[in-house]
mmCIF file with all atom_site columns, C-alpha atoms in Angstrom:
data_model
loop_
_atom_site.group_PDB
_atom_site.id
_atom_site.type_symbol
_atom_site.label_atom_id
_atom_site.label_alt_id
_atom_site.label_comp_id
_atom_site.label_asym_id
_atom_site.label_entity_id
_atom_site.label_seq_id
_atom_site.pdbx_PDB_ins_code
_atom_site.Cartn_x
_atom_site.Cartn_y
_atom_site.Cartn_z
_atom_site.occupancy
_atom_site.B_iso_or_equiv
_atom_site.pdbx_formal_charge
_atom_site.auth_seq_id
_atom_site.auth_comp_id
_atom_site.auth_asym_id
_atom_site.auth_atom_id
_atom_site.pdbx_PDB_model_num
ATOM 1   C CA . ALA A 1 1   ? 57.250 -16.905 -19.377 1.00 0.00 ? 22  ALA A CA 1
ATOM 2   C CA . GLN A 1 2   ? 54.578 -19.269 -20.513 1.00 0.00 ? 23  GLN A CA 1
ATOM 3   C CA . SER A 1 3   ? 54.882 -21.004 -23.833 1.00 0.00 ? 24  SER A CA 1
ATOM 4   C CA . VAL A 1 4   ? 52.877 -23.489 -25.811 1.00 0.00 ? 25  VAL A CA 1
ATOM 5   C CA . SER A 1 5   ? 54.306 -26.052 -28.221 1.00 0.00 ? 26  SER A CA 1
ATOM 6   C CA . GLN A 1 6   ? 52.338 -27.862 -30.864 1.00 0.00 ? 27  GLN A CA 1
ATOM 7   C CA . HIS A 1 7   ? 54.338 -30.710 -32.274 1.00 0.00 ? 28  HIS A CA 1
ATOM 8   C CA . ASN A 1 8   ? 52.683 -31.160 -35.618 1.00 0.00 ? 29  ASN A CA 1
ATOM 9   C CA . HIS A 1 9   ? 52.573 -28.283 -38.053 1.00 0.00 ? 30  HIS A CA 1
ATOM 10  C CA . HIS A 1 10  ? 50.649 -30.103 -40.738 1.00 0.00 ? 31  HIS A CA 1
ATOM 11  C CA . VAL A 1 11  ? 48.636 -33.315 -40.466 1.00 0.00 ? 32  VAL A CA 1
ATOM 12  C CA . ILE A 1 12  ? 46.916 -35.133 -43.313 1.00 0.00 ? 33  ILE A CA 1
ATOM 13  C CA . LEU A 1 13  ? 44.406 -37.881 -42.581 1.00 0.00 ? 34  LEU A CA 1
ATOM 14  C CA . SER A 1 14  ? 41.722 -39.791 -44.394 1.00 0.00 ? 35  SER A CA 1
ATOM 15  C CA . GLU A 1 15  ? 38.109 -39.605 -43.283 1.00 0.00 ? 36  GLU A CA 1
ATOM 16  C CA . ALA A 1 16  ? 37.261 -41.920 -40.386 1.00 0.00 ? 37  ALA A CA 1
ATOM 17  C CA . ALA A 1 17  ? 40.869 -41.978 -39.177 1.00 0.00 ? 38  ALA A CA 1
ATOM 18  C CA . SER A 1 18  ? 41.573 -41.229 -35.530 1.00 0.00 ? 39  SER A CA 1
ATOM 19  C CA . LEU A 1 19  ? 43.192 -37.937 -34.632 1.00 0.00 ? 40  LEU A CA 1
ATOM 20  C CA . GLU A 1 20  ? 45.555 -36.854 -31.908 1.00 0.00 ? 41  GLU A CA 1
ATOM 21  C CA . LEU A 1 21  ? 47.204 -33.428 -31.936 1.00 0.00 ? 42  LEU A CA 1
ATOM 22  C CA . GLY A 1 22  ? 49.937 -32.842 -29.420 1.00 0.00 ? 43  GLY A CA 1
ATOM 23  C CA . CYS A 1 23  ? 50.217 -29.804 -27.165 1.00 0.00 ? 44  CYS A CA 1
ATOM 24  C CA . ASN A 1 24  ? 52.690 -29.115 -24.391 1.00 0.00 ? 45  ASN A CA 1
ATOM 25  C CA . TYR A 1 25  ? 52.860 -26.018 -22.245 1.00 0.00 ? 46  TYR A CA 1
ATOM 26  C CA . SER A 1 26  ? 55.422 -24.605 -19.889 1.00 0.00 ? 47  SER A CA 1
ATOM 27  C CA . TYR A 1 27  ? 53.904 -23.093 -16.794 1.00 0.00 ? 48  TYR A CA 1
ATOM 28  C CA . GLY A 1 28  ? 54.242 -24.283 -13.256 1.00 0.00 ? 49  GLY A CA 1
ATOM 29  C CA . GLY A 1 29  ? 51.151 -22.792 -11.734 1.00 0.00 ? 50  GLY A CA 1
ATOM 30  C CA . THR A 1 30  ? 47.454 -23.351 -12.131 1.00 0.00 ? 51  THR A CA 1
ATOM 31  C CA . VAL A 1 31  ? 46.656 -23.322 -15.795 1.00 0.00 ? 52  VAL A CA 1
ATOM 32  C CA . ASN A 1 32  ? 43.642 -22.815 -17.923 1.00 0.00 ? 53  ASN A CA 1
ATOM 33  C CA . LEU A 1 33  ? 43.982 -24.637 -21.221 1.00 0.00 ? 54  LEU A CA 1
ATOM 34  C CA . PHE A 1 34  ? 42.107 -24.236 -24.453 1.00 0.00 ? 55  PHE A CA 1
ATOM 35  C CA . TRP A 1 35  ? 41.818 -25.615 -27.937 1.00 0.00 ? 56  TRP A CA 1
ATOM 36  C CA . TYR A 1 36  ? 40.585 -23.293 -30.650 1.00 0.00 ? 57  TYR A CA 1
ATOM 37  C CA . VAL A 1 37  ? 39.696 -24.143 -34.238 1.00 0.00 ? 58  VAL A CA 1
ATOM 38  C CA . GLN A 1 38  ? 39.891 -21.887 -37.279 1.00 0.00 ? 59  GLN A CA 1
ATOM 39  C CA . TYR A 1 39  ? 38.032 -23.058 -40.357 1.00 0.00 ? 60  TYR A CA 1
ATOM 40  C CA . PRO A 1 40  ? 39.260 -21.745 -43.714 1.00 0.00 ? 61  PRO A CA 1
ATOM 41  C CA . GLY A 1 41  ? 38.548 -18.045 -44.046 1.00 0.00 ? 62  GLY A CA 1
ATOM 42  C CA . GLN A 1 42  ? 37.009 -17.761 -40.613 1.00 0.00 ? 63  GLN A CA 1
ATOM 43  C CA . HIS A 1 43  ? 37.977 -16.551 -37.171 1.00 0.00 ? 64  HIS A CA 1
ATOM 44  C CA . LEU A 1 44  ? 38.943 -18.676 -34.189 1.00 0.00 ? 65  LEU A CA 1
ATOM 45  C CA . GLN A 1 45  ? 36.268 -20.544 -32.308 1.00 0.00 ? 66  GLN A CA 1
ATOM 46  C CA . LEU A 1 46  ? 36.540 -22.281 -28.964 1.00 0.00 ? 67  LEU A CA 1
ATOM 47  C CA . LEU A 1 47  ? 36.522 -26.087 -29.176 1.00 0.00 ? 68  LEU A CA 1
ATOM 48  C CA . LEU A 1 48  ? 36.987 -26.920 -25.529 1.00 0.00 ? 69  LEU A CA 1
ATOM 49  C CA . LYS A 1 49  ? 38.640 -25.741 -22.362 1.00 0.00 ? 70  LYS A CA 1
ATOM 50  C CA . TYR A 1 50  ? 40.022 -27.111 -19.123 1.00 0.00 ? 71  TYR A CA 1
ATOM 51  C CA . PHE A 1 51  ? 40.305 -25.221 -15.862 1.00 0.00 ? 72  PHE A CA 1
ATOM 52  C CA . SER A 1 52  ? 39.775 -27.815 -13.115 1.00 0.00 ? 73  SER A CA 1
ATOM 53  C CA . GLY A 1 53  ? 38.166 -31.139 -12.296 1.00 0.00 ? 74  GLY A CA 1
ATOM 54  C CA . ASP A 1 54  ? 37.981 -34.076 -14.667 1.00 0.00 ? 75  ASP A CA 1
ATOM 55  C CA . PRO A 1 55  ? 41.152 -34.024 -16.782 1.00 0.00 ? 76  PRO A CA 1
ATOM 56  C CA . LEU A 1 56  ? 39.269 -35.489 -19.739 1.00 0.00 ? 77  LEU A CA 1
ATOM 57  C CA . VAL A 1 57  ? 37.375 -32.643 -21.336 1.00 0.00 ? 78  VAL A CA 1
ATOM 58  C CA . LYS A 1 58  ? 34.643 -33.036 -23.928 1.00 0.00 ? 79  LYS A CA 1
ATOM 59  C CA . GLY A 1 59  ? 34.190 -30.346 -26.530 1.00 0.00 ? 80  GLY A CA 1
ATOM 60  C CA . ILE A 1 60  ? 32.041 -29.631 -29.518 1.00 0.00 ? 81  ILE A CA 1
ATOM 61  C CA . LYS A 1 61  ? 31.877 -31.745 -32.671 1.00 0.00 ? 82  LYS A CA 1
ATOM 62  C CA . GLY A 1 62  ? 33.114 -34.906 -30.960 1.00 0.00 ? 83  GLY A CA 1
ATOM 63  C CA . PHE A 1 63  ? 36.484 -33.530 -29.883 1.00 0.00 ? 84  PHE A CA 1
ATOM 64  C CA . GLU A 1 64  ? 38.019 -34.215 -26.511 1.00 0.00 ? 85  GLU A CA 1
ATOM 65  C CA . ALA A 1 65  ? 41.278 -33.387 -24.783 1.00 0.00 ? 86  ALA A CA 1
ATOM 66  C CA . GLU A 1 66  ? 43.135 -34.875 -21.860 1.00 0.00 ? 87  GLU A CA 1
ATOM 67  C CA . PHE A 1 67  ? 45.070 -32.787 -19.367 1.00 0.00 ? 88  PHE A CA 1
ATOM 68  C CA . ILE A 1 68  ? 48.079 -34.686 -18.036 1.00 0.00 ? 89  ILE A CA 1
ATOM 69  C CA . LYS A 1 69  ? 49.711 -32.498 -15.415 1.00 0.00 ? 90  LYS A CA 1
ATOM 70  C CA . SER A 1 70  ? 52.827 -34.640 -15.015 1.00 0.00 ? 91  SER A CA 1
ATOM 71  C CA . LYS A 1 71  ? 53.548 -34.335 -18.727 1.00 0.00 ? 92  LYS A CA 1
ATOM 72  C CA . PHE A 1 72  ? 52.455 -30.697 -19.093 1.00 0.00 ? 93  PHE A CA 1
ATOM 73  C CA . SER A 1 73  ? 50.301 -31.886 -21.963 1.00 0.00 ? 94  SER A CA 1
ATOM 74  C CA . PHE A 1 74  ? 46.837 -31.191 -23.280 1.00 0.00 ? 95  PHE A CA 1
ATOM 75  C CA . ASN A 1 75  ? 46.422 -33.314 -26.401 1.00 0.00 ? 96  ASN A CA 1
ATOM 76  C CA . LEU A 1 76  ? 43.372 -33.038 -28.625 1.00 0.00 ? 97  LEU A CA 1
ATOM 77  C CA . ARG A 1 77  ? 41.673 -36.204 -29.864 1.00 0.00 ? 98  ARG A CA 1
ATOM 78  C CA . LYS A 1 78  ? 38.835 -37.302 -32.056 1.00 0.00 ? 99  LYS A CA 1
ATOM 79  C CA . PRO A 1 79  ? 38.105 -40.985 -32.725 1.00 0.00 ? 100 PRO A CA 1
ATOM 80  C CA . SER A 1 80  ? 36.861 -40.542 -36.301 1.00 0.00 ? 101 SER A CA 1
ATOM 81  C CA . VAL A 1 81  ? 37.504 -37.389 -38.305 1.00 0.00 ? 102 VAL A CA 1
ATOM 82  C CA . GLN A 1 82  ? 35.330 -35.958 -41.049 1.00 0.00 ? 103 GLN A CA 1
ATOM 83  C CA . TRP A 1 83  ? 36.187 -33.916 -44.107 1.00 0.00 ? 104 TRP A CA 1
ATOM 84  C CA . SER A 1 84  ? 34.571 -30.926 -42.414 1.00 0.00 ? 105 SER A CA 1
ATOM 85  C CA . ASP A 1 85  ? 37.244 -31.062 -39.683 1.00 0.00 ? 106 ASP A CA 1
ATOM 86  C CA . THR A 1 86  ? 39.743 -29.601 -42.147 1.00 0.00 ? 107 THR A CA 1
ATOM 87  C CA . ALA A 1 87  ? 40.950 -26.508 -40.302 1.00 0.00 ? 108 ALA A CA 1
ATOM 88  C CA . GLU A 1 88  ? 43.785 -25.089 -38.266 1.00 0.00 ? 109 GLU A CA 1
ATOM 89  C CA . TYR A 1 89  ? 43.857 -25.974 -34.574 1.00 0.00 ? 110 TYR A CA 1
ATOM 90  C CA . PHE A 1 90  ? 45.451 -23.881 -31.865 1.00 0.00 ? 111 PHE A CA 1
ATOM 91  C CA . CYS A 1 91  ? 46.316 -24.935 -28.359 1.00 0.00 ? 112 CYS A CA 1
ATOM 92  C CA . ALA A 1 92  ? 46.449 -22.121 -25.811 1.00 0.00 ? 113 ALA A CA 1
ATOM 93  C CA . VAL A 1 93  ? 47.235 -21.525 -22.161 1.00 0.00 ? 114 VAL A CA 1
ATOM 94  C CA . ARG A 1 94  ? 45.920 -18.701 -20.031 1.00 0.00 ? 115 ARG A CA 1
ATOM 95  C CA . ASP A 1 95  ? 47.281 -16.907 -17.019 1.00 0.00 ? 116 ASP A CA 1
ATOM 96  C CA . ASP A 1 96  ? 46.282 -13.264 -17.263 1.00 0.00 ? 117 ASP A CA 1
ATOM 97  C CA . LYS A 1 97  ? 46.147 -13.448 -21.054 1.00 0.00 ? 118 LYS A CA 1
ATOM 98  C CA . ILE A 1 98  ? 46.039 -16.249 -23.551 1.00 0.00 ? 119 ILE A CA 1
ATOM 99  C CA . ILE A 1 99  ? 49.225 -17.463 -25.224 1.00 0.00 ? 120 ILE A CA 1
ATOM 100 C CA . PHE A 1 100 ? 48.680 -19.480 -28.389 1.00 0.00 ? 121 PHE A CA 1
ATOM 101 C CA . GLY A 1 101 ? 50.698 -22.218 -29.976 1.00 0.00 ? 122 GLY A CA 1
ATOM 102 C CA . LYS A 1 102 ? 51.732 -21.850 -33.601 1.00 0.00 ? 123 LYS A CA 1
ATOM 103 C CA . GLY A 1 103 ? 48.886 -24.003 -34.811 1.00 0.00 ? 124 GLY A CA 1
ATOM 104 C CA . THR A 1 104 ? 48.447 -27.332 -36.569 1.00 0.00 ? 125 THR A CA 1
ATOM 105 C CA . ARG A 1 105 ? 46.933 -27.437 -40.031 1.00 0.00 ? 126 ARG A CA 1
ATOM 106 C CA . LEU A 1 106 ? 44.699 -30.478 -40.369 1.00 0.00 ? 127 LEU A CA 1
ATOM 107 C CA . HIS A 1 107 ? 43.714 -31.631 -43.829 1.00 0.00 ? 128 HIS A CA 1
ATOM 108 C CA . ILE A 1 108 ? 41.177 -34.419 -44.148 1.00 0.00 ? 129 ILE A CA 1
ATOM 109 C CA . LEU A 1 109 ? 41.065 -36.314 -47.412 1.00 0.00 ? 130 LEU A CA 1
ATOM 110 C CA . PRO A 1 110 ? 37.563 -37.299 -48.547 1.00 0.00 ? 131 PRO A CA 1
ATOM 111 C CA . ASP B 2 1   ? 30.567 -13.619 -33.838 1.00 0.00 ? 27  ASP B CA 1
ATOM 112 C CA . ALA B 2 2   ? 27.687 -11.511 -32.709 1.00 0.00 ? 28  ALA B CA 1
ATOM 113 C CA . GLY B 2 3   ? 28.822 -8.871  -30.272 1.00 0.00 ? 29  GLY B CA 1
ATOM 114 C CA . ILE B 2 4   ? 32.231 -8.132  -31.734 1.00 0.00 ? 30  ILE B CA 1
ATOM 115 C CA . THR B 2 5   ? 32.937 -6.504  -35.067 1.00 0.00 ? 31  THR B CA 1
ATOM 116 C CA . GLN B 2 6   ? 36.125 -5.436  -36.747 1.00 0.00 ? 32  GLN B CA 1
ATOM 117 C CA . SER B 2 7   ? 36.498 -2.797  -39.409 1.00 0.00 ? 33  SER B CA 1
ATOM 118 C CA . PRO B 2 8   ? 37.589 -2.658  -42.087 1.00 0.00 ? 34  PRO B CA 1
ATOM 119 C CA . ARG B 2 9   ? 37.540 -6.319  -43.144 1.00 0.00 ? 35  ARG B CA 1
ATOM 120 C CA . HIS B 2 10  ? 40.160 -5.738  -45.807 1.00 0.00 ? 36  HIS B CA 1
ATOM 121 C CA . LYS B 2 11  ? 42.587 -2.910  -46.403 1.00 0.00 ? 37  LYS B CA 1
ATOM 122 C CA . VAL B 2 12  ? 45.453 -2.218  -48.751 1.00 0.00 ? 38  VAL B CA 1
ATOM 123 C CA . THR B 2 13  ? 47.721 0.642   -47.821 1.00 0.00 ? 39  THR B CA 1
ATOM 124 C CA . GLU B 2 14  ? 51.068 2.079   -48.833 1.00 0.00 ? 40  GLU B CA 1
ATOM 125 C CA . THR B 2 15  ? 54.281 1.867   -46.878 1.00 0.00 ? 41  THR B CA 1
ATOM 126 C CA . GLY B 2 16  ? 54.725 4.788   -44.531 1.00 0.00 ? 42  GLY B CA 1
ATOM 127 C CA . THR B 2 17  ? 51.064 5.660   -44.140 1.00 0.00 ? 43  THR B CA 1
ATOM 128 C CA . PRO B 2 18  ? 49.248 5.476   -40.799 1.00 0.00 ? 44  PRO B CA 1
ATOM 129 C CA . VAL B 2 19  ? 46.451 2.933   -40.514 1.00 0.00 ? 45  VAL B CA 1
ATOM 130 C CA . THR B 2 20  ? 43.819 2.477   -37.819 1.00 0.00 ? 46  THR B CA 1
ATOM 131 C CA . LEU B 2 21  ? 41.851 -0.697  -37.276 1.00 0.00 ? 47  LEU B CA 1
ATOM 132 C CA . ARG B 2 22  ? 38.750 -0.705  -35.143 1.00 0.00 ? 48  ARG B CA 1
ATOM 133 C CA . CYS B 2 23  ? 37.322 -3.334  -32.833 1.00 0.00 ? 49  CYS B CA 1
ATOM 134 C CA . HIS B 2 24  ? 33.822 -2.750  -31.514 1.00 0.00 ? 50  HIS B CA 1
ATOM 135 C CA . GLN B 2 25  ? 32.032 -4.888  -28.932 1.00 0.00 ? 51  GLN B CA 1
ATOM 136 C CA . THR B 2 26  ? 28.521 -4.839  -27.557 1.00 0.00 ? 52  THR B CA 1
ATOM 137 C CA . GLU B 2 27  ? 29.158 -7.335  -24.728 1.00 0.00 ? 53  GLU B CA 1
ATOM 138 C CA . ASN B 2 28  ? 30.447 -4.801  -22.180 1.00 0.00 ? 54  ASN B CA 1
ATOM 139 C CA . HIS B 2 29  ? 33.483 -7.024  -21.612 1.00 0.00 ? 55  HIS B CA 1
ATOM 140 C CA . ARG B 2 30  ? 36.325 -5.452  -19.743 1.00 0.00 ? 56  ARG B CA 1
ATOM 141 C CA . TYR B 2 31  ? 39.236 -7.081  -21.566 1.00 0.00 ? 57  TYR B CA 1
ATOM 142 C CA . MET B 2 32  ? 40.129 -6.556  -25.209 1.00 0.00 ? 58  MET B CA 1
ATOM 143 C CA . TYR B 2 33  ? 43.081 -7.832  -27.201 1.00 0.00 ? 59  TYR B CA 1
ATOM 144 C CA . TRP B 2 34  ? 44.726 -7.336  -30.560 1.00 0.00 ? 60  TRP B CA 1
ATOM 145 C CA . TYR B 2 35  ? 46.541 -10.255 -32.172 1.00 0.00 ? 61  TYR B CA 1
ATOM 146 C CA . ARG B 2 36  ? 48.210 -10.691 -35.517 1.00 0.00 ? 62  ARG B CA 1
ATOM 147 C CA . GLN B 2 37  ? 48.164 -14.023 -37.291 1.00 0.00 ? 63  GLN B CA 1
ATOM 148 C CA . ASP B 2 38  ? 50.961 -15.025 -39.617 1.00 0.00 ? 64  ASP B CA 1
ATOM 149 C CA . PRO B 2 39  ? 51.785 -18.409 -41.179 1.00 0.00 ? 65  PRO B CA 1
ATOM 150 C CA . GLY B 2 40  ? 54.188 -20.338 -38.997 1.00 0.00 ? 66  GLY B CA 1
ATOM 151 C CA . HIS B 2 41  ? 53.773 -17.953 -36.071 1.00 0.00 ? 67  HIS B CA 1
ATOM 152 C CA . GLY B 2 42  ? 50.239 -18.632 -34.917 1.00 0.00 ? 68  GLY B CA 1
ATOM 153 C CA . LEU B 2 43  ? 48.663 -15.718 -33.093 1.00 0.00 ? 69  LEU B CA 1
ATOM 154 C CA . ARG B 2 44  ? 50.878 -13.183 -31.440 1.00 0.00 ? 70  ARG B CA 1
ATOM 155 C CA . LEU B 2 45  ? 49.639 -10.609 -28.971 1.00 0.00 ? 71  LEU B CA 1
ATOM 156 C CA . ILE B 2 46  ? 50.212 -6.984  -29.983 1.00 0.00 ? 72  ILE B CA 1
ATOM 157 C CA . HIS B 2 47  ? 48.479 -4.997  -27.248 1.00 0.00 ? 73  HIS B CA 1
ATOM 158 C CA . TYR B 2 48  ? 45.701 -5.545  -24.797 1.00 0.00 ? 74  TYR B CA 1
ATOM 159 C CA . SER B 2 49  ? 43.403 -3.509  -22.615 1.00 0.00 ? 75  SER B CA 1
ATOM 160 C CA . TYR B 2 50  ? 42.008 -4.225  -19.178 1.00 0.00 ? 76  TYR B CA 1
ATOM 161 C CA . GLY B 2 51  ? 39.730 -1.229  -19.033 1.00 0.00 ? 77  GLY B CA 1
ATOM 162 C CA . VAL B 2 52  ? 39.072 2.226   -20.417 1.00 0.00 ? 78  VAL B CA 1
ATOM 163 C CA . LYS B 2 53  ? 42.391 4.027   -20.859 1.00 0.00 ? 79  LYS B CA 1
ATOM 164 C CA . ASP B 2 54  ? 44.239 0.998   -19.421 1.00 0.00 ? 80  ASP B CA 1
ATOM 165 C CA . THR B 2 55  ? 46.397 -0.739  -22.004 1.00 0.00 ? 81  THR B CA 1
ATOM 166 C CA . ASP B 2 56  ? 49.578 -2.762  -22.041 1.00 0.00 ? 82  ASP B CA 1
ATOM 167 C CA . LYS B 2 57  ? 52.035 -4.170  -24.537 1.00 0.00 ? 83  LYS B CA 1
ATOM 168 C CA . GLY B 2 58  ? 52.096 -7.686  -25.845 1.00 0.00 ? 84  GLY B CA 1
ATOM 169 C CA . GLU B 2 59  ? 54.979 -9.589  -27.384 1.00 0.00 ? 85  GLU B CA 1
ATOM 170 C CA . VAL B 2 60  ? 55.012 -7.789  -30.771 1.00 0.00 ? 86  VAL B CA 1
ATOM 171 C CA . SER B 2 61  ? 54.037 -4.221  -29.913 1.00 0.00 ? 87  SER B CA 1
ATOM 172 C CA . ASP B 2 62  ? 56.767 -2.327  -31.824 1.00 0.00 ? 88  ASP B CA 1
ATOM 173 C CA . GLY B 2 63  ? 55.257 -0.122  -34.529 1.00 0.00 ? 89  GLY B CA 1
ATOM 174 C CA . TYR B 2 64  ? 51.762 -0.314  -33.053 1.00 0.00 ? 90  TYR B CA 1
ATOM 175 C CA . SER B 2 65  ? 49.801 1.825   -30.652 1.00 0.00 ? 91  SER B CA 1
ATOM 176 C CA . VAL B 2 66  ? 46.331 1.408   -29.194 1.00 0.00 ? 92  VAL B CA 1
ATOM 177 C CA . SER B 2 67  ? 43.646 3.472   -27.593 1.00 0.00 ? 93  SER B CA 1
ATOM 178 C CA . ARG B 2 68  ? 40.560 2.675   -25.585 1.00 0.00 ? 94  ARG B CA 1
ATOM 179 C CA . SER B 2 69  ? 38.495 5.724   -24.766 1.00 0.00 ? 95  SER B CA 1
ATOM 180 C CA . LYS B 2 70  ? 35.256 3.752   -24.406 1.00 0.00 ? 96  LYS B CA 1
ATOM 181 C CA . THR B 2 71  ? 34.527 0.255   -23.152 1.00 0.00 ? 97  THR B CA 1
ATOM 182 C CA . GLU B 2 72  ? 33.183 -0.813  -26.500 1.00 0.00 ? 98  GLU B CA 1
ATOM 183 C CA . ASP B 2 73  ? 35.979 0.381   -28.789 1.00 0.00 ? 99  ASP B CA 1
ATOM 184 C CA . PHE B 2 74  ? 39.620 -0.687  -29.007 1.00 0.00 ? 100 PHE B CA 1
ATOM 185 C CA . LEU B 2 75  ? 41.625 0.938   -31.776 1.00 0.00 ? 101 LEU B CA 1
ATOM 186 C CA . LEU B 2 76  ? 44.893 -0.369  -33.201 1.00 0.00 ? 102 LEU B CA 1
ATOM 187 C CA . THR B 2 77  ? 47.086 2.120   -35.058 1.00 0.00 ? 103 THR B CA 1
ATOM 188 C CA . LEU B 2 78  ? 50.037 1.355   -37.253 1.00 0.00 ? 104 LEU B CA 1
ATOM 189 C CA . GLU B 2 79  ? 51.941 4.584   -36.952 1.00 0.00 ? 105 GLU B CA 1
ATOM 190 C CA . SER B 2 80  ? 53.851 4.170   -40.220 1.00 0.00 ? 106 SER B CA 1
ATOM 191 C CA . ALA B 2 81  ? 52.913 0.969   -41.994 1.00 0.00 ? 107 ALA B CA 1
ATOM 192 C CA . THR B 2 82  ? 55.654 -1.377  -43.199 1.00 0.00 ? 108 THR B CA 1
ATOM 193 C CA . SER B 2 83  ? 55.482 -4.468  -45.386 1.00 0.00 ? 109 SER B CA 1
ATOM 194 C CA . SER B 2 84  ? 56.282 -6.634  -42.357 1.00 0.00 ? 110 SER B CA 1
ATOM 195 C CA . GLN B 2 85  ? 52.945 -5.556  -40.920 1.00 0.00 ? 111 GLN B CA 1
ATOM 196 C CA . THR B 2 86  ? 51.053 -7.250  -43.719 1.00 0.00 ? 112 THR B CA 1
ATOM 197 C CA . SER B 2 87  ? 48.991 -9.726  -41.742 1.00 0.00 ? 113 SER B CA 1
ATOM 198 C CA . VAL B 2 88  ? 45.566 -10.726 -40.544 1.00 0.00 ? 114 VAL B CA 1
ATOM 199 C CA . TYR B 2 89  ? 44.612 -8.881  -37.392 1.00 0.00 ? 115 TYR B CA 1
ATOM 200 C CA . PHE B 2 90  ? 42.182 -10.327 -34.898 1.00 0.00 ? 116 PHE B CA 1
ATOM 201 C CA . CYS B 2 91  ? 40.505 -8.601  -32.019 1.00 0.00 ? 117 CYS B CA 1
ATOM 202 C CA . ALA B 2 92  ? 39.321 -10.631 -29.037 1.00 0.00 ? 118 ALA B CA 1
ATOM 203 C CA . ILE B 2 93  ? 37.259 -9.868  -25.966 1.00 0.00 ? 119 ILE B CA 1
ATOM 204 C CA . SER B 2 94  ? 37.041 -11.529 -22.599 1.00 0.00 ? 120 SER B CA 1
ATOM 205 C CA . GLU B 2 95  ? 34.732 -11.068 -19.675 1.00 0.00 ? 121 GLU B CA 1
ATOM 206 C CA . ALA B 2 96  ? 37.385 -11.690 -17.041 1.00 0.00 ? 122 ALA B CA 1
ATOM 207 C CA . THR B 2 97  ? 40.937 -12.825 -16.624 1.00 0.00 ? 123 THR B CA 1
ATOM 208 C CA . GLY B 2 98  ? 42.941 -15.312 -14.586 1.00 0.00 ? 124 GLY B CA 1
ATOM 209 C CA . SER B 2 99  ? 40.102 -17.790 -14.651 1.00 0.00 ? 125 SER B CA 1
ATOM 210 C CA . SER B 2 100 ? 38.389 -20.164 -16.990 1.00 0.00 ? 126 SER B CA 1
ATOM 211 C CA . TYR B 2 101 ? 37.197 -17.474 -19.379 1.00 0.00 ? 127 TYR B CA 1
ATOM 212 C CA . GLY B 2 102 ? 38.169 -17.887 -22.979 1.00 0.00 ? 128 GLY B CA 1
ATOM 213 C CA . TYR B 2 103 ? 38.127 -15.309 -25.697 1.00 0.00 ? 129 TYR B CA 1
ATOM 214 C CA . THR B 2 104 ? 35.574 -14.411 -28.305 1.00 0.00 ? 130 THR B CA 1
ATOM 215 C CA . PHE B 2 105 ? 37.199 -13.418 -31.543 1.00 0.00 ? 131 PHE B CA 1
ATOM 216 C CA . GLY B 2 106 ? 36.210 -10.977 -34.231 1.00 0.00 ? 132 GLY B CA 1
ATOM 217 C CA . SER B 2 107 ? 36.219 -11.951 -37.880 1.00 0.00 ? 133 SER B CA 1
ATOM 218 C CA . GLY B 2 108 ? 39.585 -10.380 -38.587 1.00 0.00 ? 134 GLY B CA 1
ATOM 219 C CA . THR B 2 109 ? 41.033 -7.614  -40.731 1.00 0.00 ? 135 THR B CA 1
ATOM 220 C CA . ARG B 2 110 ? 43.278 -8.562  -43.619 1.00 0.00 ? 136 ARG B CA 1
ATOM 221 C CA . LEU B 2 111 ? 45.838 -5.787  -44.044 1.00 0.00 ? 137 LEU B CA 1
ATOM 222 C CA . THR B 2 112 ? 48.206 -5.590  -46.994 1.00 0.00 ? 138 THR B CA 1
ATOM 223 C CA . VAL B 2 113 ? 51.001 -3.027  -46.981 1.00 0.00 ? 139 VAL B CA 1
ATOM 224 C CA . VAL B 2 114 ? 52.455 -2.414  -50.433 1.00 0.00 ? 140 VAL B CA 1
#
C-alpha cells in the first residue's frame, strides 16, 4: 500500500528564512504527487503537483518542489517565507485516490 | 471553493444518535470523497464514490456509511455517533482518477459528539 511520510511535524521560522519541508512516499509505480496547504480555519488548497516531465515543479505563492525518483522524495521549498505562509502543509500521492501525509505545521514569526 | 458545499458547517450531537453530513457539488465530477482530519493523523479517507450508487471503503470506514443517489450529492452517515468521531470532515471532488487530477475540497464540517 502507498504511504506518505512527512518528517517534520512542526516547523518554526522567522520571516525571510528559507524553507524546506520533507516528504517521502512509498510506491513503486508511476506517481502523481501533490502539496496542499491549509491556512488556519480554512480547507485544503492545492499548492502544486507533479505528474511527469520537469522534476522541478513551480507552484503558487513562490513555492516549488523537486521530485527525486531515486530517493522517493518530493520536498517543498521556498527561498524566503512570509508571515502569511503560516499554515499546515500536506504532501500527498495519488494512484486511484489520494493518500495524504500527516501534515507539517509551519509557523512563521514576524 | 465554488462548486462544492458541505452542510452543516458545525454540528454538536449526542453519543448514540445518527448524523448525516451532506456534500453537494455543481461541477458534475464523477469522483467524490469523504475524509476526516484529526491532529497528528492528517487526512484519512473514510469512503469514496466513483459514480452514482458506486461507493467503496477507505481506511477508516468503520461506523460510517455513505450514499450517492445523484451525481451531485454524497452523503456521509454516522450510524450511531461516538466521541471518537468528533472531528473535522472534508468532502473532496475530482474530475478523474489515476492521472494528474487533484482534488477540490469543501470547507469542512466540524462535528462534536458529546
